PDB file of C-alpha atoms in Angstrom:
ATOM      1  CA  UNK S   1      -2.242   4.003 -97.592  1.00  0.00           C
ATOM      2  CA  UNK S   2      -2.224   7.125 -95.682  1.00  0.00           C
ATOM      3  CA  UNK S   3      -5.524   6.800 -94.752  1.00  0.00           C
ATOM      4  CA  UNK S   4      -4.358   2.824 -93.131  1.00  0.00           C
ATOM      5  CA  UNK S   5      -1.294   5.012 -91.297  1.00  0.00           C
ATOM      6  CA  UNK S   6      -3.512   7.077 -89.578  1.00  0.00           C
ATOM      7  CA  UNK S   7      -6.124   4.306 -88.657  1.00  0.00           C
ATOM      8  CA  UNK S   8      -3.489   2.237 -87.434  1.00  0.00           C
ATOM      9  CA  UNK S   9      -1.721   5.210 -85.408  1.00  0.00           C
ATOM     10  CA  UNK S  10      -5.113   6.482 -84.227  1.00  0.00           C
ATOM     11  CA  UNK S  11      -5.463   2.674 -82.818  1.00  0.00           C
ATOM     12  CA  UNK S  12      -1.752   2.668 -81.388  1.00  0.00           C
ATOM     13  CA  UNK S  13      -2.472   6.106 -79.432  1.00  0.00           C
ATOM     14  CA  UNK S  14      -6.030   4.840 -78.691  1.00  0.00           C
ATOM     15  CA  UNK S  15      -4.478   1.673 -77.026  1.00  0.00           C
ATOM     16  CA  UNK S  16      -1.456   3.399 -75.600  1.00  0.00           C
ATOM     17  CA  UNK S  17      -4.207   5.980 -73.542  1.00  0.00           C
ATOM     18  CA  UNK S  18      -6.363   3.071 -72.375  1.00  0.00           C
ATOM     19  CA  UNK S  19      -2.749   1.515 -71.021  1.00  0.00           C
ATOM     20  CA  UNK S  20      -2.286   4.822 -69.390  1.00  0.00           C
ATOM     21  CA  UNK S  21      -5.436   4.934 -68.081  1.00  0.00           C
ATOM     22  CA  UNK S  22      -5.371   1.319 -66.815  1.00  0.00           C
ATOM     23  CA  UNK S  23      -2.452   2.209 -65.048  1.00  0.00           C
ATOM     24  CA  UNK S  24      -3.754   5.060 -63.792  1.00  0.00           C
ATOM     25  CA  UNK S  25      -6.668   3.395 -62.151  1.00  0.00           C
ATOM     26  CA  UNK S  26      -4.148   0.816 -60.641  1.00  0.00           C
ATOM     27  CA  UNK S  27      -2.184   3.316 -59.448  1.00  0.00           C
ATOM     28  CA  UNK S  28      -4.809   5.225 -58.066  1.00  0.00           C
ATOM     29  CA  UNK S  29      -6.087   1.637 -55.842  1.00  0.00           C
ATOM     30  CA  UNK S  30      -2.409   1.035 -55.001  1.00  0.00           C
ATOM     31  CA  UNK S  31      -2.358   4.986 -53.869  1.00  0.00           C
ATOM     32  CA  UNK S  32      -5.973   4.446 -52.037  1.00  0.00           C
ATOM     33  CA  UNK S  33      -4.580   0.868 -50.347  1.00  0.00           C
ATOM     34  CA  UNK S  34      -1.704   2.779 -48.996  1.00  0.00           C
ATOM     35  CA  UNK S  35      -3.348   5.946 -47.921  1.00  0.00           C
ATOM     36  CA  UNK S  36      -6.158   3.905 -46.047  1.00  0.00           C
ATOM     37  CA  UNK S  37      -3.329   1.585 -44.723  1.00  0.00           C
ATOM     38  CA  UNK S  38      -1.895   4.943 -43.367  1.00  0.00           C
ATOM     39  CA  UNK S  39      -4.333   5.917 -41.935  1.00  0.00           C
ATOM     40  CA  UNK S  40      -5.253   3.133 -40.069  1.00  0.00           C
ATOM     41  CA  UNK S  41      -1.643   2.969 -38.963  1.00  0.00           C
ATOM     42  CA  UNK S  42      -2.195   6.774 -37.500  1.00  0.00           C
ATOM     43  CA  UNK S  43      -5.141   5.719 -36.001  1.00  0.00           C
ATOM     44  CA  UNK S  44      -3.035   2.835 -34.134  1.00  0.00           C
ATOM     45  CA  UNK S  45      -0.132   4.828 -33.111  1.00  0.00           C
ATOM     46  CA  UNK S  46      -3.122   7.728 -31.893  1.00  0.00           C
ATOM     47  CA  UNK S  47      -4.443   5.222 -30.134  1.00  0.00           C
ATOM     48  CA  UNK S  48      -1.134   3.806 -28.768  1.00  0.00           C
ATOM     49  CA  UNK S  49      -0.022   7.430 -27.309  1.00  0.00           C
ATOM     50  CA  UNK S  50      -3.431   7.914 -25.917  1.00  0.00           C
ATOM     51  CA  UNK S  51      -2.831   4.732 -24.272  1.00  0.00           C
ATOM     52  CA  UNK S  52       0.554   5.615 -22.571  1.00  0.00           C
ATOM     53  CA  UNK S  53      -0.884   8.522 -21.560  1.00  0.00           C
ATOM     54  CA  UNK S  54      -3.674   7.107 -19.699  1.00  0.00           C
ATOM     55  CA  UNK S  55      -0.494   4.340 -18.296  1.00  0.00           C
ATOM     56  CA  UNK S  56       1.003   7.559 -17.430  1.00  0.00           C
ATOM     57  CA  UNK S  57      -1.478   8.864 -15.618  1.00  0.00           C
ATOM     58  CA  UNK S  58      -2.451   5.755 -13.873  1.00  0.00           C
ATOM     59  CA  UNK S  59       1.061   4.855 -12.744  1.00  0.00           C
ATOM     60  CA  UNK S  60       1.343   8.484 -11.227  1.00  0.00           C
ATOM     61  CA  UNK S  61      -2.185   8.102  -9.556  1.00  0.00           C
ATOM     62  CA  UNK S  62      -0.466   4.563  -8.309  1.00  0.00           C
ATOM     63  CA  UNK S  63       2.673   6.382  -7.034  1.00  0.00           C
ATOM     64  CA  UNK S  64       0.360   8.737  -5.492  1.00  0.00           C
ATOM     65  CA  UNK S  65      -1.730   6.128  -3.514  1.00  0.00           C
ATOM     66  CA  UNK S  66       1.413   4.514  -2.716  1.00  0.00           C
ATOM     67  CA  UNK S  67       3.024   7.434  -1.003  1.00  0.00           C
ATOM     68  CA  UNK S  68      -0.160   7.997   1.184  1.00  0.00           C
ATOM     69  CA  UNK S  69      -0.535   4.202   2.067  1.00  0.00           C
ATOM     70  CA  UNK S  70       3.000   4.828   3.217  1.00  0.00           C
ATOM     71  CA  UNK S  71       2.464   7.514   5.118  1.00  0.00           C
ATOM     72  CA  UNK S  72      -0.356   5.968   6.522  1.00  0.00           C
ATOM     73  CA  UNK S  73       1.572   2.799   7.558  1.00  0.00           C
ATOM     74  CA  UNK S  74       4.093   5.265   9.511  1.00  0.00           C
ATOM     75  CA  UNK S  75       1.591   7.092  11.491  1.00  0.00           C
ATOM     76  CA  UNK S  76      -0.019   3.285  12.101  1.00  0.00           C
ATOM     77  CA  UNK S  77       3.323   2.236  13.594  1.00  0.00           C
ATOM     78  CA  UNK S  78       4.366   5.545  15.110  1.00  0.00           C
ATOM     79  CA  UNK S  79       0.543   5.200  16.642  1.00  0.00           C
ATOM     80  CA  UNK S  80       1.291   1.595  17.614  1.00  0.00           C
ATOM     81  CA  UNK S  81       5.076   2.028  19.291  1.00  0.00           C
ATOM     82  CA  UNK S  82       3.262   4.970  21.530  1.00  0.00           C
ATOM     83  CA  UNK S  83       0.819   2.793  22.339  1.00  0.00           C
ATOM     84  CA  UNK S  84       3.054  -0.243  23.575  1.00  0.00           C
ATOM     85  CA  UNK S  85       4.992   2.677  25.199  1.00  0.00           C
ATOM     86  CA  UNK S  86       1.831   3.455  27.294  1.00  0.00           C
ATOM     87  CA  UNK S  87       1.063  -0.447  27.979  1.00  0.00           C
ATOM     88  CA  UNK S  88       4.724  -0.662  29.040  1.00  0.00           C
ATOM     89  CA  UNK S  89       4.211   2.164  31.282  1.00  0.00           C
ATOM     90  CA  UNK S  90       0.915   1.153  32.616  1.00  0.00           C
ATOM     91  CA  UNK S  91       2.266  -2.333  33.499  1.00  0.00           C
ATOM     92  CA  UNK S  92       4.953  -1.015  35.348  1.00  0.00           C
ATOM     93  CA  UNK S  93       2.510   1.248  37.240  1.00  0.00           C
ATOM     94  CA  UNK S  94       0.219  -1.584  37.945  1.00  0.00           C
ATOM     95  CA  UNK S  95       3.138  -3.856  38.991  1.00  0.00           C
ATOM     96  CA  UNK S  96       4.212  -0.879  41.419  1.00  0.00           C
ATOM     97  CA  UNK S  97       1.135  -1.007  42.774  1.00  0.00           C
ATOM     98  CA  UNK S  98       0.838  -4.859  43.183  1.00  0.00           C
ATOM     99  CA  UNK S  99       3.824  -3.932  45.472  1.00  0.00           C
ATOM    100  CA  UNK S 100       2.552  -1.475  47.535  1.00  0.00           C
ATOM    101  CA  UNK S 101      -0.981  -3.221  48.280  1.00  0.00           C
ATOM    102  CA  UNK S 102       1.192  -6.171  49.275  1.00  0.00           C
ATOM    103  CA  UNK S 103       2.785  -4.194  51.305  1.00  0.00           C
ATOM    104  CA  UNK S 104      -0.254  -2.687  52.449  1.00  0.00           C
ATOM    105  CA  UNK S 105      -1.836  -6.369  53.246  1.00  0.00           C
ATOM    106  CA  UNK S 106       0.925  -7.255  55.063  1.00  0.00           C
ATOM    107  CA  UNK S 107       1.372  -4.323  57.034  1.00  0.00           C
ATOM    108  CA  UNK S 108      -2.561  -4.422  57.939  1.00  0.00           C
ATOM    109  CA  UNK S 109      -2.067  -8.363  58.502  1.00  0.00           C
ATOM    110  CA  UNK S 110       0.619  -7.427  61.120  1.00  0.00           C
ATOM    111  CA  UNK S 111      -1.060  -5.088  62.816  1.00  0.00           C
ATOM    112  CA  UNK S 112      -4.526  -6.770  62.921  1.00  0.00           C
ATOM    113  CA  UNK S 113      -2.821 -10.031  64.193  1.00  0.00           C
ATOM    114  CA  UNK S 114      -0.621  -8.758  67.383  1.00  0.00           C
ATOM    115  CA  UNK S 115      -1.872  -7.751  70.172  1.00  0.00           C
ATOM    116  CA  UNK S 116      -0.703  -5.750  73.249  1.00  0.00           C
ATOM    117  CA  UNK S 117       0.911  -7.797  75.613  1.00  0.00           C
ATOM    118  CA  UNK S 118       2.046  -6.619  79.329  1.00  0.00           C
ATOM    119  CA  UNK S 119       5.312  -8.775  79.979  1.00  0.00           C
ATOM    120  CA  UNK S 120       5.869 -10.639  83.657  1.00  0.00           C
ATOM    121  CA  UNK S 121       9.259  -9.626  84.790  1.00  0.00           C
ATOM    122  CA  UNK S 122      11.429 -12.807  85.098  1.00  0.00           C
ATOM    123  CA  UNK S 123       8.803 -15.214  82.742  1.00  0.00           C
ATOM    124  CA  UNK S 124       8.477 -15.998  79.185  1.00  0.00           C
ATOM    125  CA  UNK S 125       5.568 -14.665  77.299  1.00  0.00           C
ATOM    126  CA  UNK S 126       4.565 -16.146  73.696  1.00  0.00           C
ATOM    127  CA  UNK S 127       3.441 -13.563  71.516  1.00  0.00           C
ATOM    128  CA  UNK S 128       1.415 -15.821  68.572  1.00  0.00           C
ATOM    129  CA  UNK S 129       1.348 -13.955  65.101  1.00  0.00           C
ATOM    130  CA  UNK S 130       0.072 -15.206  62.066  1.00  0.00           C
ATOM    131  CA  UNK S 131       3.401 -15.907  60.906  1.00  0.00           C
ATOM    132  CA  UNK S 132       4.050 -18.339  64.363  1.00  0.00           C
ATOM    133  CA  UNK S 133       4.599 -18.131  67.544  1.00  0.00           C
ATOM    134  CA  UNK S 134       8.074 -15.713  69.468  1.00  0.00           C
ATOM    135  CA  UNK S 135       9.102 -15.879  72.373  1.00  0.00           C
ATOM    136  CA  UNK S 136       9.897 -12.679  74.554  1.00  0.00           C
ATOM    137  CA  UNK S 137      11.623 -12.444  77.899  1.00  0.00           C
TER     138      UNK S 137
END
């Protein structure tokens, strides 16, 4: 009967190490689910800060572009108010000078048209200019 004891407890122990082993080998999946799971999570959130880095970097090279394209569209304007300045001045200058060749033209027109004339004591001379005809005593 002894000898049945033993057989029986070498069976119990037998089975109870291949239940500890089976759970073992679970465990160890469970453990290798997990880790990989882990990992690929690490990889993700790697990935992810690489990203916002690079979104950094990009939004600063944006700011950067920005700022010049602003500074750019200042000199533009600054470049087209002097400009309009000069046209302003220039029109006035050229308008001046509309004046004074009118002026001019006129001045030249009188001349041109009158003419020396020796007056008659006691008659009435008509002195014709372009403009019409005067009478002097």
């Amino acid at each position: 009967m002894k000898k049945t004891w033993k057989i029986v407890l070498s069976c119990v122990i037998a089975a109870a190490l291949v239940a500890a082993c089976v759970g073992l080998v679970l465990q160890h999946r469970r453990l290798t689910t997990v880790s990989s799971a882990l990992e690929t999570t690490g990889q993700a959130l790697q990935q992810a800060e690489t990203n916002k880095q690079e979104q950094a970097a990009q939004k600063e090279q944006l700011e950067q572009q920005k700022k010049e394209l602003e500074q750019q569209l200042k000199e533009a304007q600054d470049k087209l108010k002097a400009s309009q300045e000069e046209q302003s001045k220039l029109q006035k200058e050229k308008e001046s000078l509309q004046k004074q060749m009118e002026l001019l033209a006129a001045e030249k027109k009188a001349n041109n048209s009158s003419s020396v004339v020796t007056p008659i004591p006691g008659k009435v001379c008509y002195l014709t200019f372009d403009d019409g005809p005067f009478g002097v005593t």
